[in-house]
Amino acid sequence: MSQVQQTAVGRCWAGFGLTVTVTKCDATRASLRLAGELDAASAPLLAACLEHHLDTGHRFVRANFAGLGFIDTAGLESVSDAHQAFLDRRGTLILTGLNARTRRLVHIVGLDTVLLIAADIDAAAPVA
């Protein structure tokens, strides 16, 4: 089975109030949609999902945060750790769809100068 088949469009990771759905993918890129809450309980789920994408060759991932109703510093820490893992493998993790509260939290903790954040969903490079 190829890596693309292993991470098929529509595949979900779900638990602890968070759902991560693959909306697009090809050999090296994937787009994800997050819904629910990203906090200390659900952060390991997102970390496992992103690690899976790296392990299957998806070094360029776009994560749409528009469906998140809540995110805390533990959730942001997992995103920051994932961002570094993508950079270590010469990839990128681009965040899109951040609401005003999430953008403010990212700024307060100083990650606005670290993370790659697209102004909106369409501003990030499309995944074929």
mmCIF file of N, CA and C in Angstrom:
data_model
loop_
_atom_site.group_PDB
_atom_site.id
_atom_site.type_symbol
_atom_site.label_atom_id
_atom_site.label_comp_id
_atom_site.label_asym_id
_atom_site.label_seq_id
_atom_site.Cartn_x
_atom_site.Cartn_y
_atom_site.Cartn_z
ATOM 1 N N MET A 1 0.852 -1.175 0.000
ATOM 2 C CA MET A 1 0.000 0.000 0.000
ATOM 3 C C MET A 1 0.896 1.236 0.000
ATOM 4 N N SER A 2 0.586 2.207 -0.837
ATOM 5 C CA SER A 2 1.410 3.411 -0.905
ATOM 6 C C SER A 2 1.134 4.323 0.281
ATOM 7 N N GLN A 3 2.052 5.254 0.494
ATOM 8 C CA GLN A 3 1.899 6.197 1.598
ATOM 9 C C GLN A 3 0.671 7.069 1.417
ATOM 10 N N VAL A 4 0.377 7.467 0.190
ATOM 11 C CA VAL A 4 -0.794 8.306 -0.055
ATOM 12 C C VAL A 4 -2.060 7.548 0.311
ATOM 13 N N GLN A 5 -2.114 6.250 -0.006
ATOM 14 C CA GLN A 5 -3.292 5.460 0.351
ATOM 15 C C GLN A 5 -3.416 5.324 1.867
ATOM 16 N N GLN A 6 -2.292 5.235 2.558
ATOM 17 C CA GLN A 6 -2.335 5.110 4.007
ATOM 18 C C GLN A 6 -2.887 6.369 4.671
ATOM 19 N N THR A 7 -2.715 7.507 4.037
ATOM 20 C CA THR A 7 -3.228 8.763 4.571
ATOM 21 C C THR A 7 -4.226 9.314 3.565
ATOM 22 N N ALA A 8 -5.325 8.640 3.421
ATOM 23 C CA ALA A 8 -6.318 9.010 2.425
ATOM 24 C C ALA A 8 -7.114 10.233 2.854
ATOM 25 N N VAL A 9 -7.585 10.960 1.842
ATOM 26 C CA VAL A 9 -8.482 12.082 2.105
ATOM 27 C C VAL A 9 -9.685 11.554 2.869
ATOM 28 N N GLY A 10 -10.095 12.269 3.882
ATOM 29 C CA GLY A 10 -11.218 11.855 4.707
ATOM 30 C C GLY A 10 -10.815 11.109 5.966
ATOM 31 N N ARG A 11 -9.554 10.670 6.041
ATOM 32 C CA ARG A 11 -9.110 9.979 7.252
ATOM 33 C C ARG A 11 -9.176 10.937 8.434
ATOM 34 N N CYS A 12 -9.611 10.426 9.562
ATOM 35 C CA CYS A 12 -9.767 11.252 10.767
ATOM 36 C C CYS A 12 -8.973 10.682 11.927
ATOM 37 N N TRP A 13 -8.481 11.581 12.736
ATOM 38 C CA TRP A 13 -7.987 11.269 14.067
ATOM 39 C C TRP A 13 -8.957 11.982 14.998
ATOM 40 N N ALA A 14 -9.492 11.283 15.973
ATOM 41 C CA ALA A 14 -10.478 11.921 16.854
ATOM 42 C C ALA A 14 -10.324 11.410 18.279
ATOM 43 N N GLY A 15 -10.556 12.307 19.216
ATOM 44 C CA GLY A 15 -10.530 11.956 20.625
ATOM 45 C C GLY A 15 -10.292 13.174 21.486
ATOM 46 N N PHE A 16 -10.733 13.090 22.723
ATOM 47 C CA PHE A 16 -10.515 14.152 23.707
ATOM 48 C C PHE A 16 -11.029 15.506 23.220
ATOM 49 N N GLY A 17 -12.119 15.503 22.461
ATOM 50 C CA GLY A 17 -12.734 16.748 22.011
ATOM 51 C C GLY A 17 -12.121 17.361 20.769
ATOM 52 N N LEU A 18 -11.204 16.656 20.118
ATOM 53 C CA LEU A 18 -10.552 17.162 18.911
ATOM 54 C C LEU A 18 -10.745 16.173 17.772
ATOM 55 N N THR A 19 -11.044 16.701 16.594
ATOM 56 C CA THR A 19 -11.086 15.898 15.374
ATOM 57 C C THR A 19 -10.157 16.537 14.355
ATOM 58 N N VAL A 20 -9.290 15.723 13.755
ATOM 59 C CA VAL A 20 -8.389 16.179 12.700
ATOM 60 C C VAL A 20 -8.713 15.353 11.460
ATOM 61 N N THR A 21 -9.113 16.035 10.386
ATOM 62 C CA THR A 21 -9.522 15.368 9.153
ATOM 63 C C THR A 21 -8.588 15.757 8.021
ATOM 64 N N VAL A 22 -8.159 14.768 7.232
ATOM 65 C CA VAL A 22 -7.352 15.027 6.043
ATOM 66 C C VAL A 22 -8.303 15.489 4.939
ATOM 67 N N THR A 23 -8.085 16.700 4.427
ATOM 68 C CA THR A 23 -8.953 17.222 3.372
ATOM 69 C C THR A 23 -8.327 17.112 1.992
ATOM 70 N N LYS A 24 -6.996 17.102 1.920
ATOM 71 C CA LYS A 24 -6.274 16.937 0.655
ATOM 72 C C LYS A 24 -4.926 16.315 0.971
ATOM 73 N N CYS A 25 -4.419 15.515 0.042
ATOM 74 C CA CYS A 25 -3.047 15.041 0.200
ATOM 75 C C CYS A 25 -2.510 14.517 -1.118
ATOM 76 N N ASP A 26 -1.202 14.574 -1.258
ATOM 77 C CA ASP A 26 -0.493 13.948 -2.360
ATOM 78 C C ASP A 26 0.786 13.351 -1.769
ATOM 79 N N ALA A 27 1.779 13.108 -2.575
ATOM 80 C CA ALA A 27 2.968 12.402 -2.096
ATOM 81 C C ALA A 27 3.738 13.144 -1.005
ATOM 82 N N THR A 28 3.765 14.473 -1.065
ATOM 83 C CA THR A 28 4.573 15.223 -0.097
ATOM 84 C C THR A 28 3.793 16.261 0.691
ATOM 85 N N ARG A 29 2.511 16.477 0.348
ATOM 86 C CA ARG A 29 1.739 17.552 0.982
ATOM 87 C C ARG A 29 0.405 17.029 1.500
ATOM 88 N N ALA A 30 -0.081 17.704 2.538
ATOM 89 C CA ALA A 30 -1.399 17.370 3.081
ATOM 90 C C ALA A 30 -2.046 18.628 3.639
ATOM 91 N N SER A 31 -3.369 18.647 3.578
ATOM 92 C CA SER A 31 -4.159 19.699 4.217
ATOM 93 C C SER A 31 -5.043 19.038 5.254
ATOM 94 N N LEU A 32 -5.091 19.643 6.435
ATOM 95 C CA LEU A 32 -5.859 19.102 7.552
ATOM 96 C C LEU A 32 -6.870 20.132 8.027
ATOM 97 N N ARG A 33 -7.987 19.647 8.539
ATOM 98 C CA ARG A 33 -8.998 20.518 9.150
ATOM 99 C C ARG A 33 -9.160 20.078 10.599
ATOM 100 N N LEU A 34 -8.980 21.014 11.521
ATOM 101 C CA LEU A 34 -9.136 20.735 12.945
ATOM 102 C C LEU A 34 -10.482 21.253 13.416
ATOM 103 N N ALA A 35 -11.127 20.490 14.287
ATOM 104 C CA ALA A 35 -12.407 20.910 14.863
ATOM 105 C C ALA A 35 -12.448 20.487 16.325
ATOM 106 N N GLY A 36 -13.037 21.339 17.149
ATOM 107 C CA GLY A 36 -13.182 21.025 18.570
ATOM 108 C C GLY A 36 -12.255 21.847 19.424
ATOM 109 N N GLU A 37 -11.554 21.173 20.341
ATOM 110 C CA GLU A 37 -10.681 21.849 21.297
ATOM 111 C C GLU A 37 -9.276 21.264 21.242
ATOM 112 N N LEU A 38 -8.289 22.153 21.259
ATOM 113 C CA LEU A 38 -6.890 21.738 21.292
ATOM 114 C C LEU A 38 -6.309 22.192 22.627
ATOM 115 N N ASP A 39 -6.160 21.233 23.526
ATOM 116 C CA ASP A 39 -5.691 21.536 24.880
ATOM 117 C C ASP A 39 -4.765 20.420 25.349
ATOM 118 N N ALA A 40 -4.461 20.402 26.631
ATOM 119 C CA ALA A 40 -3.530 19.408 27.172
ATOM 120 C C ALA A 40 -3.996 17.979 26.913
ATOM 121 N N ALA A 41 -5.302 17.755 26.946
ATOM 122 C CA ALA A 41 -5.827 16.406 26.732
ATOM 123 C C ALA A 41 -5.729 15.975 25.273
ATOM 124 N N SER A 42 -5.982 16.894 24.345
ATOM 125 C CA SER A 42 -6.036 16.527 22.928
ATOM 126 C C SER A 42 -4.734 16.790 22.174
ATOM 127 N N ALA A 43 -3.803 17.524 22.770
ATOM 128 C CA ALA A 43 -2.545 17.842 22.093
ATOM 129 C C ALA A 43 -1.777 16.598 21.638
ATOM 130 N N PRO A 44 -1.717 15.516 22.433
ATOM 131 C CA PRO A 44 -1.016 14.320 21.957
ATOM 132 C C PRO A 44 -1.640 13.717 20.695
ATOM 133 N N LEU A 45 -2.949 13.856 20.535
ATOM 134 C CA LEU A 45 -3.614 13.369 19.328
ATOM 135 C C LEU A 45 -3.121 14.139 18.108
ATOM 136 N N LEU A 46 -3.078 15.464 18.206
ATOM 137 C CA LEU A 46 -2.578 16.267 17.091
ATOM 138 C C LEU A 46 -1.115 15.948 16.826
ATOM 139 N N ALA A 47 -0.329 15.807 17.873
ATOM 140 C CA ALA A 47 1.088 15.477 17.704
ATOM 141 C C ALA A 47 1.254 14.156 16.961
ATOM 142 N N ALA A 48 0.462 13.151 17.313
ATOM 143 C CA ALA A 48 0.538 11.850 16.642
ATOM 144 C C ALA A 48 0.131 11.962 15.180
ATOM 145 N N CYS A 49 -0.900 12.734 14.914
ATOM 146 C CA CYS A 49 -1.359 12.942 13.545
ATOM 147 C C CYS A 49 -0.262 13.596 12.705
ATOM 148 N N LEU A 50 0.323 14.667 13.218
ATOM 149 C CA LEU A 50 1.358 15.373 12.468
ATOM 150 C C LEU A 50 2.609 14.521 12.310
ATOM 151 N N GLU A 51 2.955 13.759 13.334
ATOM 152 C CA GLU A 51 4.099 12.850 13.230
ATOM 153 C C GLU A 51 3.846 11.792 12.159
ATOM 154 N N HIS A 52 2.621 11.290 12.098
ATOM 155 C CA HIS A 52 2.257 10.323 11.060
ATOM 156 C C HIS A 52 2.482 10.926 9.671
ATOM 157 N N HIS A 53 2.065 12.158 9.494
ATOM 158 C CA HIS A 53 2.245 12.795 8.186
ATOM 159 C C HIS A 53 3.719 12.939 7.842
ATOM 160 N N LEU A 54 4.524 13.328 8.786
ATOM 161 C CA LEU A 54 5.967 13.398 8.535
ATOM 162 C C LEU A 54 6.532 12.025 8.193
ATOM 163 N N ASP A 55 6.132 11.015 8.950
ATOM 164 C CA ASP A 55 6.646 9.663 8.741
ATOM 165 C C ASP A 55 6.224 9.068 7.403
ATOM 166 N N THR A 56 5.112 9.546 6.846
ATOM 167 C CA THR A 56 4.643 9.026 5.557
ATOM 168 C C THR A 56 5.029 9.939 4.397
ATOM 169 N N GLY A 57 5.923 10.896 4.659
ATOM 170 C CA GLY A 57 6.464 11.710 3.578
ATOM 171 C C GLY A 57 5.779 13.032 3.325
ATOM 172 N N HIS A 58 4.761 13.350 4.106
ATOM 173 C CA HIS A 58 4.076 14.639 3.940
ATOM 174 C C HIS A 58 4.835 15.703 4.726
ATOM 175 N N ARG A 59 5.848 16.282 4.088
ATOM 176 C CA ARG A 59 6.683 17.285 4.762
ATOM 177 C C ARG A 59 6.081 18.680 4.718
ATOM 178 N N PHE A 60 5.060 18.864 3.903
ATOM 179 C CA PHE A 60 4.431 20.180 3.759
ATOM 180 C C PHE A 60 2.957 20.043 4.128
ATOM 181 N N VAL A 61 2.614 20.541 5.297
ATOM 182 C CA VAL A 61 1.250 20.372 5.819
ATOM 183 C C VAL A 61 0.645 21.735 6.121
ATOM 184 N N ARG A 62 -0.599 21.867 5.720
ATOM 185 C CA ARG A 62 -1.392 23.066 6.017
ATOM 186 C C ARG A 62 -2.500 22.633 6.968
ATOM 187 N N ALA A 63 -2.602 23.288 8.120
ATOM 188 C CA ALA A 63 -3.600 22.939 9.133
ATOM 189 C C ALA A 63 -4.579 24.095 9.294
ATOM 190 N N ASN A 64 -5.836 23.825 9.008
ATOM 191 C CA ASN A 64 -6.896 24.825 9.104
ATOM 192 C C ASN A 64 -7.475 24.791 10.518
ATOM 193 N N PHE A 65 -7.266 25.863 11.258
ATOM 194 C CA PHE A 65 -7.717 25.964 12.645
ATOM 195 C C PHE A 65 -9.100 26.595 12.781
ATOM 196 N N ALA A 66 -9.780 26.886 11.682
ATOM 197 C CA ALA A 66 -11.059 27.608 11.735
ATOM 198 C C ALA A 66 -12.113 26.879 12.566
ATOM 199 N N GLY A 67 -12.044 25.558 12.639
ATOM 200 C CA GLY A 67 -13.035 24.787 13.384
ATOM 201 C C GLY A 67 -12.734 24.616 14.863
ATOM 202 N N LEU A 68 -11.626 25.186 15.329
ATOM 203 C CA LEU A 68 -11.295 25.078 16.751
ATOM 204 C C LEU A 68 -12.098 26.093 17.549
ATOM 205 N N GLY A 69 -12.785 25.613 18.557
ATOM 206 C CA GLY A 69 -13.519 26.502 19.446
ATOM 207 C C GLY A 69 -12.689 26.943 20.632
ATOM 208 N N PHE A 70 -11.593 26.214 20.892
ATOM 209 C CA PHE A 70 -10.760 26.516 22.055
ATOM 210 C C PHE A 70 -9.355 26.003 21.806
ATOM 211 N N ILE A 71 -8.374 26.770 22.236
ATOM 212 C CA ILE A 71 -6.981 26.326 22.229
ATOM 213 C C ILE A 71 -6.298 26.958 23.437
ATOM 214 N N ASP A 72 -5.465 26.176 24.117
ATOM 215 C CA ASP A 72 -4.735 26.719 25.260
ATOM 216 C C ASP A 72 -3.235 26.622 25.006
ATOM 217 N N THR A 73 -2.449 27.007 25.995
ATOM 218 C CA THR A 73 -1.005 27.025 25.804
ATOM 219 C C THR A 73 -0.420 25.628 25.597
ATOM 220 N N ALA A 74 -1.031 24.611 26.172
ATOM 221 C CA ALA A 74 -0.560 23.240 25.929
ATOM 222 C C ALA A 74 -0.775 22.869 24.467
ATOM 223 N N GLY A 75 -1.898 23.277 23.911
ATOM 224 C CA GLY A 75 -2.159 23.045 22.494
ATOM 225 C C GLY A 75 -1.164 23.779 21.622
ATOM 226 N N LEU A 76 -0.888 25.028 21.979
ATOM 227 C CA LEU A 76 0.090 25.804 21.212
ATOM 228 C C LEU A 76 1.488 25.220 21.326
ATOM 229 N N GLU A 77 1.816 24.687 22.500
ATOM 230 C CA GLU A 77 3.130 24.066 22.661
ATOM 231 C C GLU A 77 3.277 22.870 21.723
ATOM 232 N N SER A 78 2.221 22.084 21.571
ATOM 233 C CA SER A 78 2.290 20.937 20.663
ATOM 234 C C SER A 78 2.444 21.402 19.218
ATOM 235 N N VAL A 79 1.793 22.503 18.864
ATOM 236 C CA VAL A 79 1.928 23.056 17.512
ATOM 237 C C VAL A 79 3.351 23.563 17.298
ATOM 238 N N SER A 80 3.904 24.236 18.292
ATOM 239 C CA SER A 80 5.272 24.734 18.198
ATOM 240 C C SER A 80 6.271 23.585 18.057
ATOM 241 N N ASP A 81 6.080 22.529 18.834
ATOM 242 C CA ASP A 81 6.953 21.353 18.732
ATOM 243 C C ASP A 81 6.853 20.723 17.346
ATOM 244 N N ALA A 82 5.633 20.622 16.827
ATOM 245 C CA ALA A 82 5.431 20.057 15.491
ATOM 246 C C ALA A 82 6.087 20.938 14.434
ATOM 247 N N HIS A 83 5.940 22.243 14.579
ATOM 248 C CA HIS A 83 6.572 23.191 13.654
ATOM 249 C C HIS A 83 8.073 22.908 13.576
ATOM 250 N N GLN A 84 8.712 22.724 14.729
ATOM 251 C CA GLN A 84 10.149 22.445 14.746
ATOM 252 C C GLN A 84 10.459 21.102 14.091
ATOM 253 N N ALA A 85 9.611 20.104 14.324
ATOM 254 C CA ALA A 85 9.822 18.790 13.701
ATOM 255 C C ALA A 85 9.751 18.890 12.178
ATOM 256 N N PHE A 86 8.815 19.686 11.670
ATOM 257 C CA PHE A 86 8.717 19.878 10.222
ATOM 258 C C PHE A 86 9.969 20.579 9.700
ATOM 259 N N LEU A 87 10.425 21.611 10.388
ATOM 260 C CA LEU A 87 11.639 22.308 9.957
ATOM 261 C C LEU A 87 12.843 21.372 9.974
ATOM 262 N N ASP A 88 12.937 20.526 11.004
ATOM 263 C CA ASP A 88 14.050 19.586 11.107
ATOM 264 C C ASP A 88 14.098 18.633 9.922
ATOM 265 N N ARG A 89 12.939 18.374 9.321
ATOM 266 C CA ARG A 89 12.878 17.474 8.156
ATOM 267 C C ARG A 89 12.740 18.258 6.854
ATOM 268 N N ARG A 90 13.094 19.523 6.909
ATOM 269 C CA ARG A 90 13.056 20.406 5.738
ATOM 270 C C ARG A 90 11.659 20.524 5.146
ATOM 271 N N GLY A 91 10.687 20.635 6.042
ATOM 272 C CA GLY A 91 9.301 20.811 5.631
ATOM 273 C C GLY A 91 8.720 22.060 6.258
ATOM 274 N N THR A 92 7.416 22.226 6.086
ATOM 275 C CA THR A 92 6.726 23.366 6.686
ATOM 276 C C THR A 92 5.363 22.944 7.213
ATOM 277 N N LEU A 93 4.990 23.569 8.298
ATOM 278 C CA LEU A 93 3.650 23.452 8.859
ATOM 279 C C LEU A 93 3.065 24.853 8.821
ATOM 280 N N ILE A 94 2.024 25.041 8.011
ATOM 281 C CA ILE A 94 1.388 26.348 7.863
ATOM 282 C C ILE A 94 0.035 26.304 8.551
ATOM 283 N N LEU A 95 -0.223 27.283 9.403
ATOM 284 C CA LEU A 95 -1.501 27.387 10.104
ATOM 285 C C LEU A 95 -2.391 28.380 9.373
ATOM 286 N N THR A 96 -3.660 28.020 9.203
ATOM 287 C CA THR A 96 -4.630 28.911 8.575
ATOM 288 C C THR A 96 -5.885 28.955 9.434
ATOM 289 N N GLY A 97 -6.735 29.925 9.165
ATOM 290 C CA GLY A 97 -8.042 29.989 9.806
ATOM 291 C C GLY A 97 -8.030 30.312 11.287
ATOM 292 N N LEU A 98 -6.984 30.960 11.775
ATOM 293 C CA LEU A 98 -6.943 31.311 13.198
ATOM 294 C C LEU A 98 -7.920 32.449 13.484
ATOM 295 N N ASN A 99 -8.758 32.257 14.493
ATOM 296 C CA ASN A 99 -9.678 33.333 14.869
ATOM 297 C C ASN A 99 -8.918 34.379 15.691
ATOM 298 N N ALA A 100 -9.592 35.475 16.003
ATOM 299 C CA ALA A 100 -8.943 36.591 16.701
ATOM 300 C C ALA A 100 -8.394 36.180 18.065
ATOM 301 N N ARG A 101 -9.129 35.351 18.804
ATOM 302 C CA ARG A 101 -8.650 34.922 20.128
ATOM 303 C C ARG A 101 -7.392 34.076 20.018
ATOM 304 N N THR A 102 -7.387 33.170 19.038
ATOM 305 C CA THR A 102 -6.210 32.314 18.854
ATOM 306 C C THR A 102 -5.015 33.144 18.418
ATOM 307 N N ARG A 103 -5.234 34.072 17.496
ATOM 308 C CA ARG A 103 -4.143 34.955 17.060
ATOM 309 C C ARG A 103 -3.582 35.741 18.252
ATOM 310 N N ARG A 104 -4.464 36.214 19.119
ATOM 311 C CA ARG A 104 -4.015 36.977 20.293
ATOM 312 C C ARG A 104 -3.182 36.095 21.219
ATOM 313 N N LEU A 105 -3.638 34.864 21.469
ATOM 314 C CA LEU A 105 -2.887 33.947 22.325
ATOM 315 C C LEU A 105 -1.520 33.641 21.712
ATOM 316 N N VAL A 106 -1.491 33.399 20.410
ATOM 317 C CA VAL A 106 -0.225 33.139 19.722
ATOM 318 C C VAL A 106 0.724 34.323 19.911
ATOM 319 N N HIS A 107 0.181 35.526 19.811
ATOM 320 C CA HIS A 107 0.993 36.737 19.996
ATOM 321 C C HIS A 107 1.481 36.865 21.446
ATOM 322 N N ILE A 108 0.587 36.653 22.396
ATOM 323 C CA ILE A 108 0.940 36.805 23.815
ATOM 324 C C ILE A 108 2.079 35.872 24.214
ATOM 325 N N VAL A 109 2.046 34.635 23.715
ATOM 326 C CA VAL A 109 3.097 33.681 24.085
ATOM 327 C C VAL A 109 4.334 33.797 23.188
ATOM 328 N N GLY A 110 4.296 34.727 22.234
ATOM 329 C CA GLY A 110 5.468 34.997 21.414
ATOM 330 C C GLY A 110 5.675 34.070 20.236
ATOM 331 N N LEU A 111 4.676 33.279 19.889
ATOM 332 C CA LEU A 111 4.831 32.347 18.774
ATOM 333 C C LEU A 111 4.477 32.962 17.425
ATOM 334 N N ASP A 112 3.985 34.194 17.431
ATOM 335 C CA ASP A 112 3.634 34.834 16.162
ATOM 336 C C ASP A 112 4.868 35.123 15.314
ATOM 337 N N THR A 113 6.037 35.148 15.921
ATOM 338 C CA THR A 113 7.274 35.348 15.169
ATOM 339 C C THR A 113 7.985 34.026 14.876
ATOM 340 N N VAL A 114 7.390 32.927 15.314
ATOM 341 C CA VAL A 114 7.996 31.606 15.139
ATOM 342 C C VAL A 114 7.196 30.758 14.158
ATOM 343 N N LEU A 115 5.897 30.656 14.381
ATOM 344 C CA LEU A 115 5.034 29.810 13.559
ATOM 345 C C LEU A 115 4.762 30.449 12.202
ATOM 346 N N LEU A 116 4.479 29.608 11.214
ATOM 347 C CA LEU A 116 4.092 30.087 9.888
ATOM 348 C C LEU A 116 2.575 30.173 9.856
ATOM 349 N N ILE A 117 2.048 31.397 9.794
ATOM 350 C CA ILE A 117 0.607 31.619 9.837
ATOM 351 C C ILE A 117 0.192 32.363 8.584
ATOM 352 N N ALA A 118 -0.723 31.774 7.821
ATOM 353 C CA ALA A 118 -1.263 32.433 6.633
ATOM 354 C C ALA A 118 -2.395 33.350 7.070
ATOM 355 N N ALA A 119 -2.536 34.466 6.381
ATOM 356 C CA ALA A 119 -3.572 35.444 6.729
ATOM 357 C C ALA A 119 -4.962 34.826 6.692
ATOM 358 N N ASP A 120 -5.205 33.955 5.737
ATOM 359 C CA ASP A 120 -6.472 33.240 5.661
ATOM 360 C C ASP A 120 -6.235 31.930 4.936
ATOM 361 N N ILE A 121 -7.270 31.127 4.831
ATOM 362 C CA ILE A 121 -7.140 29.797 4.241
ATOM 363 C C ILE A 121 -6.620 29.871 2.817
ATOM 364 N N ASP A 122 -7.092 30.834 2.023
ATOM 365 C CA ASP A 122 -6.690 30.937 0.627
ATOM 366 C C ASP A 122 -5.280 31.484 0.453
ATOM 367 N N ALA A 123 -4.723 32.095 1.484
ATOM 368 C CA ALA A 123 -3.397 32.694 1.372
ATOM 369 C C ALA A 123 -2.284 31.652 1.389
ATOM 370 N N ALA A 124 -2.560 30.492 1.936
ATOM 371 C CA ALA A 124 -1.556 29.427 1.961
ATOM 372 C C ALA A 124 -1.511 28.761 0.595
ATOM 373 N N ALA A 125 -0.335 28.321 0.201
ATOM 374 C CA ALA A 125 -0.191 27.665 -1.098
ATOM 375 C C ALA A 125 -1.114 26.463 -1.180
ATOM 376 N N PRO A 126 -1.845 26.322 -2.281
ATOM 377 C CA PRO A 126 -2.797 25.212 -2.395
ATOM 378 C C PRO A 126 -2.095 23.864 -2.502
ATOM 379 N N VAL A 127 -2.767 22.859 -2.041
ATOM 380 C CA VAL A 127 -2.297 21.486 -2.189
ATOM 381 C C VAL A 127 -3.086 20.874 -3.325
ATOM 382 N N ALA A 128 -2.390 20.366 -4.315
ATOM 383 C CA ALA A 128 -3.057 19.788 -5.492
ATOM 384 C C ALA A 128 -3.872 18.577 -5.139
#
